[in-house]
CSV table of C-alpha atoms and ligand atoms in Angstrom, one decimal:
chain,number,residue,atom,x,y,z
A,24,GLU,CA,0.1,-0.2,0.2
A,25,LYS,CA,3.0,1.9,0.4
A,26,GLY,CA,3.3,2.4,-3.7
A,27,GLY,CA,6.7,1.6,-3.6
A,28,TYR,CA,8.0,4.1,-1.3
A,29,ALA,CA,9.8,3.4,1.7
A,30,HIS,CA,7.4,5.0,3.9
A,31,PHE,CA,3.7,6.4,3.9
A,32,MET,CA,5.5,9.8,4.5
A,33,LEU,CA,7.4,10.0,1.3
A,34,LYS,CA,4.3,8.8,-0.8
A,35,GLU,CA,2.3,11.5,1.0
A,36,ILE,CA,4.8,14.2,0.3
A,37,HIS,CA,5.0,12.8,-3.4
A,38,GLU,CA,1.0,12.9,-3.6
A,39,GLY,CA,1.4,16.7,-3.0
A,40,PRO,CA,1.1,17.9,-6.5
A,41,ARG,CA,-2.7,15.5,-7.2
A,42,THR,CA,-3.7,16.8,-3.7
A,43,VAL,CA,-3.4,19.9,-4.8
A,44,GLN,CA,-5.0,19.3,-8.1
A,45,ASP,CA,-7.5,17.6,-6.4
A,46,THR,CA,-8.1,20.7,-3.9
A,47,LEU,CA,-8.4,23.0,-6.9
A,48,ARG,CA,-11.0,20.6,-8.8
A,49,GLY,CA,-14.6,21.9,-9.2
A,50,ARG,CA,-13.5,25.4,-7.5
A,51,LEU,CA,-11.9,27.4,-9.7
A,52,ALA,CA,-14.4,27.7,-12.7
A,53,LYS,CA,-13.8,28.6,-16.4
A,54,GLU,CA,-14.2,32.2,-16.0
A,55,GLU,CA,-11.3,32.6,-13.6
A,56,ARG,CA,-14.0,32.8,-10.6
A,57,ILE,CA,-13.6,30.7,-7.7
A,58,ALA,CA,-17.1,28.7,-6.2
A,59,PHE,CA,-17.6,26.4,-3.3
A,60,PRO,CA,-20.1,24.5,-4.7
A,61,GLY,CA,-22.4,22.9,-1.6
A,62,LEU,CA,-21.4,25.4,1.0
A,63,SER,CA,-24.1,25.8,3.4
A,64,LEU,CA,-23.3,29.1,4.1
A,65,THR,CA,-24.4,32.1,1.2
A,66,PRO,CA,-22.8,35.3,0.2
A,67,GLN,CA,-24.7,37.3,2.2
A,68,ASP,CA,-24.0,35.1,5.2
A,69,LEU,CA,-19.9,35.4,4.4
A,70,GLN,CA,-20.2,39.2,4.0
A,71,ARG,CA,-21.8,39.8,7.3
A,72,PHE,CA,-18.8,38.8,9.5
A,73,GLU,CA,-16.8,41.5,10.7
A,74,ARG,CA,-14.3,39.4,12.5
A,75,ILE,CA,-12.8,35.9,11.7
A,76,ALA,CA,-11.1,33.5,13.9
A,77,ILE,CA,-9.3,30.5,13.2
A,78,VAL,CA,-8.1,27.8,15.1
A,79,GLY,CA,-6.4,24.4,14.3
A,80,CYS,CA,-3.6,22.3,16.2
A,81,GLY,CA,-0.2,21.6,15.3
A,82,THR,CA,0.1,21.4,11.4
A,83,ALA,CA,-3.6,22.6,11.1
A,84,TYR,CA,-2.3,25.4,13.0
A,85,HIS,CA,0.5,26.1,10.8
A,86,ALA,CA,-1.9,26.1,7.6
A,87,GLY,CA,-4.1,28.3,9.8
A,88,ALA,CA,-1.0,30.5,10.4
A,89,VAL,CA,-0.5,30.9,6.3
A,90,GLY,CA,-4.4,31.8,5.9
A,91,LYS,CA,-4.3,34.7,8.7
A,92,ARG,CA,-1.5,36.4,6.4
A,93,TRP,CA,-3.7,35.9,3.3
A,94,LEU,CA,-7.0,36.8,4.6
A,95,GLU,CA,-5.8,39.8,6.3
A,96,GLN,CA,-4.2,41.2,3.4
A,97,TRP,CA,-6.6,40.4,0.7
A,98,LEU,CA,-9.8,41.2,2.6
A,99,ARG,CA,-8.6,44.1,5.1
A,100,ARG,CA,-10.4,42.5,8.0
A,101,PRO,CA,-9.2,41.6,11.3
A,102,VAL,CA,-8.0,37.5,11.6
A,103,GLU,CA,-6.8,36.1,14.3
A,104,ILE,CA,-5.3,33.0,14.7
A,105,SER,CA,-5.6,30.5,18.3
A,106,VAL,CA,-4.2,27.3,18.9
A,107,ALA,CA,-7.2,25.3,19.8
A,108,SER,CA,-6.0,24.0,23.3
A,109,GLU,CA,-5.8,27.8,24.4
A,110,PHE,CA,-8.8,29.3,22.7
A,111,ARG,CA,-11.3,27.4,24.7
A,112,TYR,CA,-10.0,28.7,28.1
A,113,SER,CA,-9.1,31.9,26.6
A,114,ASP,CA,-12.6,33.4,27.1
A,115,PRO,CA,-12.2,34.0,23.4
A,116,ILE,CA,-14.0,37.5,21.9
A,117,VAL,CA,-15.9,35.7,19.5
A,118,GLY,CA,-19.3,36.2,18.7
A,119,PRO,CA,-22.6,36.2,16.2
A,120,ASP,CA,-20.6,38.6,14.0
A,121,THR,CA,-17.4,36.5,13.7
A,122,LEU,CA,-16.7,33.4,11.7
A,123,VAL,CA,-14.8,30.9,13.2
A,124,ILE,CA,-12.6,28.6,10.7
A,125,LEU,CA,-11.4,25.5,12.3
A,126,ILE,CA,-9.1,23.0,10.4
A,127,SER,CA,-8.2,19.7,11.1
A,128,GLN,CA,-7.1,16.7,9.1
A,129,SER,CA,-9.0,13.9,11.2
A,130,GLY,CA,-11.7,15.9,12.2
A,131,GLU,CA,-11.6,14.1,15.4
A,132,THR,CA,-8.8,16.4,17.6
A,133,ALA,CA,-10.2,16.9,21.1
A,134,ASP,CA,-9.1,20.4,21.1
A,135,THR,CA,-10.1,21.4,17.7
A,136,LEU,CA,-13.6,19.9,18.6
A,137,ALA,CA,-13.7,21.7,22.1
A,138,ALA,CA,-12.9,25.1,20.4
A,139,MET,CA,-15.7,24.5,17.8
A,140,ARG,CA,-18.4,23.9,20.6
A,141,GLU,CA,-16.8,27.2,22.8
A,142,ALA,CA,-17.0,29.2,19.6
A,143,LYS,CA,-20.9,27.9,18.9
A,144,ALA,CA,-21.9,28.3,22.4
A,145,ARG,CA,-21.2,32.1,22.1
A,146,GLY,CA,-23.4,32.3,18.6
A,147,ALA,CA,-20.5,32.4,16.5
A,148,THR,CA,-20.7,30.5,13.0
A,149,THR,CA,-18.3,27.7,12.5
A,150,LEU,CA,-16.8,26.7,9.2
A,151,ALA,CA,-15.0,23.4,9.2
A,152,ILE,CA,-12.0,22.7,6.7
A,153,VAL,CA,-11.6,19.1,7.2
A,154,ASN,CA,-10.0,15.7,5.3
A,155,VAL,CA,-12.3,13.4,6.5
A,156,ILE,CA,-16.1,13.1,5.5
A,157,GLY,CA,-18.2,12.4,8.4
A,158,SER,CA,-15.7,13.3,11.0
A,159,THR,CA,-17.1,14.6,14.4
A,160,LEU,CA,-15.7,18.2,12.9
A,161,ALA,CA,-17.5,17.9,9.7
A,162,ARG,CA,-20.9,16.6,11.6
A,163,GLU,CA,-21.1,19.3,14.2
A,164,ALA,CA,-19.8,22.5,12.4
A,165,ASP,CA,-22.5,25.1,11.0
A,166,ALA,CA,-20.8,24.6,7.3
A,167,VAL,CA,-17.7,22.4,5.9
A,168,ILE,CA,-15.3,22.5,3.1
A,169,LEU,CA,-13.5,19.7,2.3
A,170,THR,CA,-9.8,19.3,1.9
A,171,GLN,CA,-9.1,16.7,-1.2
A,172,ALA,CA,-5.9,15.0,0.3
A,173,GLY,CA,-7.4,11.4,0.8
A,174,PRO,CA,-6.8,9.2,3.3
A,175,GLU,CA,-3.2,10.6,5.3
A,176,ILE,CA,-1.5,7.5,7.1
A,177,GLY,CA,1.8,9.0,8.1
A,178,VAL,CA,1.6,10.6,11.2
A,179,ALA,CA,3.7,13.8,10.5
A,180,SER,CA,1.2,15.8,8.4
A,181,THR,CA,2.3,16.4,4.8
A,182,LYS,CA,-0.3,16.6,1.6
A,183,ALA,CA,-3.2,17.5,4.0
A,184,TYR,CA,-1.3,20.7,5.2
A,185,LEU,CA,-1.2,21.6,1.5
A,186,ALA,CA,-4.8,20.7,0.7
A,187,GLN,CA,-5.5,23.0,3.8
A,188,LEU,CA,-3.4,25.7,2.4
A,189,VAL,CA,-5.0,25.5,-1.0
A,190,VAL,CA,-8.6,25.7,1.0
A,191,LEU,CA,-7.8,28.6,2.7
A,192,ALA,CA,-6.2,30.5,-0.7
A,193,LEU,CA,-9.3,29.6,-2.6
A,194,LEU,CA,-11.5,30.6,0.1
A,195,GLY,CA,-9.4,34.3,0.9
A,196,LEU,CA,-10.0,34.6,-2.6
A,197,PHE,CA,-13.9,33.7,-2.9
A,198,LEU,CA,-14.2,36.0,0.1
A,199,ALA,CA,-12.3,38.9,-1.8
A,200,GLN,CA,-14.2,38.3,-5.2
A,201,LEU,CA,-18.0,38.7,-3.1
A,202,GLU,CA,-16.2,42.3,-1.7
A,203,SER,CA,-15.5,43.3,-5.4
A,204,PRO,CA,-18.6,42.2,-7.5
A,205,GLY,CA,-17.0,43.8,-10.3
A,206,GLY,CA,-14.3,42.0,-10.3
A,207,LEU,CA,-11.1,41.1,-8.2
A,208,PRO,CA,-8.5,44.0,-7.8
A,209,PRO,CA,-5.2,42.8,-10.3
A,210,HIS,CA,-2.9,41.6,-7.8
A,211,LEU,CA,-5.7,39.0,-6.7
A,212,GLN,CA,-6.5,38.3,-10.2
A,213,THR,CA,-3.5,36.5,-10.5
A,214,LEU,CA,-3.3,34.8,-7.7
A,215,VAL,CA,-6.6,32.7,-9.0
A,216,SER,CA,-4.6,32.6,-12.9
A,217,ALA,CA,-1.6,31.3,-10.9
A,218,LEU,CA,-3.3,28.5,-8.7
A,219,PRO,CA,-3.7,26.1,-11.6
A,220,GLU,CA,0.2,26.2,-12.2
A,221,MET,CA,0.6,25.3,-8.6
A,222,PRO,CA,0.6,21.4,-9.1
A,223,GLN,CA,3.0,21.3,-11.8
A,224,LEU,CA,5.1,23.5,-9.9
A,225,LEU,CA,5.1,21.8,-6.9
A,226,GLU,CA,6.2,18.6,-9.0
A,227,ARG,CA,9.2,20.8,-9.9
A,228,CYS,CA,10.2,21.2,-6.1
A,229,LEU,CA,10.3,17.5,-5.4
A,230,GLN,CA,12.5,17.0,-8.5
A,231,GLN,CA,15.1,17.7,-6.0
A,232,GLU,CA,14.8,14.9,-3.9
A,233,GLU,CA,18.4,13.6,-4.8
A,234,ALA,CA,20.1,17.0,-3.9
A,235,ILE,CA,18.3,17.2,-0.6
A,236,LYS,CA,19.2,13.9,0.5
A,237,ALA,CA,22.8,14.6,0.0
A,238,LEU,CA,21.7,18.1,2.3
A,239,ALA,CA,20.2,16.2,4.8
A,240,ARG,CA,23.4,13.9,4.8
A,241,LYS,CA,25.3,17.3,5.9
A,242,LEU,CA,23.0,18.3,8.3
A,243,VAL,CA,22.2,15.1,9.8
A,244,SER,CA,24.9,16.1,12.6
A,245,SER,CA,23.7,18.9,13.7
A,246,LYS,CA,23.0,19.6,16.7
A,247,SER,CA,20.0,22.2,16.6
A,248,PHE,CA,17.7,23.9,13.9
A,249,PHE,CA,16.8,27.3,13.5
A,250,TYR,CA,14.1,27.9,10.5
A,251,LEU,CA,13.9,31.3,10.3
A,252,GLY,CA,11.5,33.7,8.1
A,253,ARG,CA,9.4,36.8,8.2
A,254,GLY,CA,5.7,37.0,7.6
A,255,LEU,CA,4.4,34.1,5.4
A,256,ASP,CA,7.6,32.5,5.4
A,257,TYR,CA,7.5,32.7,8.9
A,258,ALA,CA,4.6,30.6,9.1
A,259,THR,CA,6.6,28.0,6.8
A,260,ALA,CA,9.4,27.7,9.2
A,261,LEU,CA,6.9,27.2,12.0
A,262,GLU,CA,5.9,23.8,10.1
A,263,ALA,CA,9.1,23.3,8.7
A,264,ALA,CA,10.8,22.8,12.1
A,265,LEU,CA,7.3,20.4,13.7
A,266,LYS,CA,8.4,18.4,10.9
A,267,LEU,CA,11.8,17.8,12.1
A,268,LYS,CA,11.0,17.8,15.3
A,269,GLU,CA,8.6,15.3,15.3
A,270,ILE,CA,10.0,12.5,13.3
A,271,SER,CA,13.6,13.5,13.5
A,272,TYR,CA,13.4,13.5,17.4
A,273,LEU,CA,16.4,16.7,16.8
A,274,HIS,CA,15.8,19.9,18.6
A,275,ALA,CA,14.4,22.3,16.1
A,276,GLU,CA,12.6,25.8,16.4
A,277,ALA,CA,11.2,28.3,14.3
A,278,TYR,CA,11.9,32.3,14.5
A,279,PRO,CA,10.5,35.4,13.0
A,280,ALA,CA,14.2,35.8,11.5
A,281,GLY,CA,14.1,39.6,13.0
A,282,GLU,CA,13.7,38.4,16.1
A,283,MET,CA,17.4,36.3,16.4
A,284,LYS,CA,19.4,39.5,17.1
A,285,HIS,CA,16.6,39.8,20.3
A,286,GLY,CA,18.3,36.8,22.1
A,287,PRO,CA,18.0,33.6,20.2
A,288,LEU,CA,21.4,34.4,18.3
A,289,ALA,CA,23.5,34.1,21.5
A,290,LEU,CA,22.7,30.2,20.9
A,291,ILE,CA,24.3,30.2,17.1
A,292,GLU,CA,27.7,28.8,17.0
A,293,PRO,CA,29.5,25.8,15.1
A,294,GLY,CA,26.9,22.8,14.5
A,295,VAL,CA,24.1,24.7,14.2
A,296,ALA,CA,22.1,24.7,11.5
A,297,VAL,CA,19.8,27.4,10.3
A,298,ILE,CA,17.6,27.0,7.6
A,299,GLY,CA,16.3,30.6,6.3
A,300,ILE,CA,13.3,30.6,4.5
A,301,SER,CA,13.3,33.5,2.0
A,302,THR,CA,11.0,33.9,-0.9
A,303,GLN,CA,9.1,37.2,-0.3
A,304,SER,CA,10.5,40.4,-2.4
A,305,LEU,CA,9.2,42.8,0.6
A,306,THR,CA,11.9,41.3,2.9
A,307,ARG,CA,14.1,39.9,1.3
A,308,GLU,CA,17.2,42.6,1.8
A,309,LYS,CA,16.2,42.0,5.5
A,310,MET,CA,16.5,38.0,5.5
A,311,GLU,CA,19.8,38.6,3.2
A,312,SER,CA,21.2,40.3,6.9
A,313,ASN,CA,19.2,38.1,9.2
A,314,LEU,CA,21.7,34.8,7.7
A,315,LYS,CA,24.7,36.7,7.6
A,316,GLU,CA,24.4,37.7,11.1
A,317,VAL,CA,24.2,33.7,11.8
A,318,LYS,CA,26.8,33.2,9.2
A,319,ALA,CA,29.0,35.4,11.4
A,320,ARG,CA,28.9,33.4,14.1
A,321,GLN,CA,29.8,30.2,12.1
A,322,GLY,CA,26.4,28.8,12.0
A,323,THR,CA,25.3,26.3,9.0
A,324,VAL,CA,22.8,28.4,6.5
A,325,VAL,CA,20.8,26.8,4.0
A,326,VAL,CA,18.6,29.3,2.2
A,327,VAL,CA,15.6,28.8,0.7
A,328,GLU,CA,14.8,30.9,-2.2
A,329,PRO,CA,13.1,31.2,-5.4
A,330,GLU,CA,15.3,30.9,-9.1
A,331,GLY,CA,16.7,34.2,-10.0
A,332,VAL,CA,17.7,34.8,-6.5
A,333,VAL,CA,20.7,34.4,-5.1
A,334,SER,CA,21.0,35.4,-1.3
A,335,ASP,CA,24.9,36.4,-0.1
A,336,GLY,CA,26.5,34.0,2.0
A,337,ALA,CA,24.9,31.1,2.4
A,338,ASP,CA,26.0,27.5,2.8
A,339,GLU,CA,23.8,25.5,0.5
A,340,ARG,CA,20.6,26.8,-1.3
A,341,ILE,CA,17.4,25.2,-2.0
A,342,VAL,CA,15.9,26.8,-5.2
A,343,LEU,CA,12.2,27.0,-5.7
A,344,PRO,CA,10.4,27.6,-9.0
A,345,SER,CA,9.3,31.2,-9.0
A,346,ALA,CA,5.3,32.1,-8.5
A,347,PRO,CA,3.4,34.7,-7.0
A,348,ASP,CA,5.3,35.6,-3.6
A,349,TYR,CA,1.5,35.2,-2.0
A,350,LEU,CA,1.4,31.8,-3.1
A,351,MET,CA,5.4,30.4,-2.1
A,352,PRO,CA,3.9,28.9,1.0
A,353,ILE,CA,2.6,26.2,-1.5
A,354,LEU,CA,5.9,25.5,-2.7
A,355,ALA,CA,8.3,26.1,0.1
A,356,ILE,CA,7.3,23.3,2.1
A,357,ALA,CA,7.6,20.4,0.1
A,358,PRO,CA,11.5,20.4,0.0
A,359,LEU,CA,11.4,21.0,3.9
A,360,GLN,CA,9.1,18.0,4.3
A,361,LEU,CA,11.7,16.1,2.3
A,362,LEU,CA,14.4,17.7,4.1
A,363,ALA,CA,13.2,16.6,7.6
A,364,TYR,CA,12.1,12.8,5.9
A,365,TYR,CA,15.7,11.8,4.8
A,366,ILE,CA,17.4,13.3,8.2
A,367,ALA,CA,15.1,11.1,10.4
A,368,ARG,CA,16.1,8.3,7.4
A,369,GLU,CA,19.8,8.8,8.3
A,370,ARG,CA,19.2,8.9,11.9
A,371,GLY,CA,16.9,5.6,11.5
A,372,CYS,CA,13.9,6.9,12.6
A,373,ASP,CA,10.4,5.2,12.9
A,374,ILE,CA,9.1,7.8,10.4
A,375,ASP,CA,5.7,6.7,10.0
A,376,GLN,CA,5.2,6.2,13.7
A,377,PRO,CA,7.2,8.7,15.8
A,378,ARG,CA,7.3,7.9,19.4
A,379,ASN,CA,5.1,9.3,21.8
A,380,LEU,CA,2.4,10.4,19.3
A,381,ALA,CA,-0.6,9.3,17.6
A,382,LYS,CA,-2.1,10.3,14.3
A,383,SER,CA,-5.4,11.9,15.8
A,384,VAL,CA,-5.3,13.3,19.5
A,385,THR,CA,-8.8,12.6,21.1
A,386,VAL,CA,-8.1,14.0,24.7
A,387,GLU,CA,-7.6,17.5,25.5
B,22,M6R,O1,-6.3,15.7,12.5
B,22,M6R,P1,-5.7,17.3,12.6
B,22,M6R,O2,-5.4,18.0,11.8
B,22,M6R,O3,-6.5,18.0,13.8
B,22,M6R,O4,-4.3,16.9,13.7
B,22,M6R,C1,-3.7,18.0,14.3
B,22,M6R,C2,-2.4,17.6,14.9
B,22,M6R,O5,-2.6,16.8,15.8
B,22,M6R,C3,-1.7,17.7,13.7
B,22,M6R,O6,-1.5,18.4,12.6
B,22,M6R,C4,-0.3,17.1,14.3
B,22,M6R,O7,0.6,18.3,14.7
B,22,M6R,C5,0.6,16.2,13.2
B,22,M6R,N1,1.4,14.9,14.1
B,22,M6R,C6,2.1,17.3,12.5
B,22,M6R,O8,2.5,16.5,11.5
């Protein structure tokens, strides 16, 4: 059932392009308009909300961290993001004017279910982005959008994350469409046009597998890993660091790149690997200087950047196909999933069943 792959995780990483395609299917009409057939919220319902809150755990929360930035920028409306286990006990400011978006692969995560029930009790409308049809979250939420990732077996979530990103991008652009009946502004219409290209671009990211395997061999003896990024790249950094931690048992943490100098830079010394994710033109120069600060302390620097950009001073590069900056999170995660996978494999870890973890966490 692993289709010739050594692990479900590797198979599922390679199913990424198809997952993106399946998640787009039926939602991107020919005339380049986004639609969610079967969504039980009307355009009127959706336009009524003054606030949006996004809630999830682990990888689903990280997808939400990307979604928050997209929705906020595209709709110019405040969007909050919370870890589900924190949301419930935070006396959250949600009510009838709030759309609470709950993200979950399994639809059975106890923290996320508890957050949904709390949001409902406060009169908010709940929208679940979920992979498993018929799951508790899908049944209880007011409205559901299915990700089309198919069954995900590996405990480390990979293709489900991509599907969550694609749904969030579609949802953000769909809501933006409702707000501009005369047509989306050009910078958003460009994204709608670029979405169908993503599966093929993602396929190109995965073609670097051999180079990433070699990079994994170089990095495997590092004592600690930092994943740095700014804005959308920080959200990618969070997810990339989680992947490495959970399957390789190595210490990894994500930091907003600009925060390093406010403390964590003290940890940088030879033997510390720093993965700088730099896909956003707005912050490219700042990222470059943040990575130089790391290099000066003799950390090993790997930069992840689009083709045509060469940041100064990196020891290693992972090159991504170019795409609109907003959509880069969909591409940047794939090589970092592979990197985590091959580092864990070098270490002989039980990749599909990491110690102490379960696929679906049904206790709070
Ligand atoms: O099924 P869910 O998406 O609700 O699960 C949430 C987290 O438990 C899950 O994403 C977890 O963080 C993964 N093991 C990460 O790879």
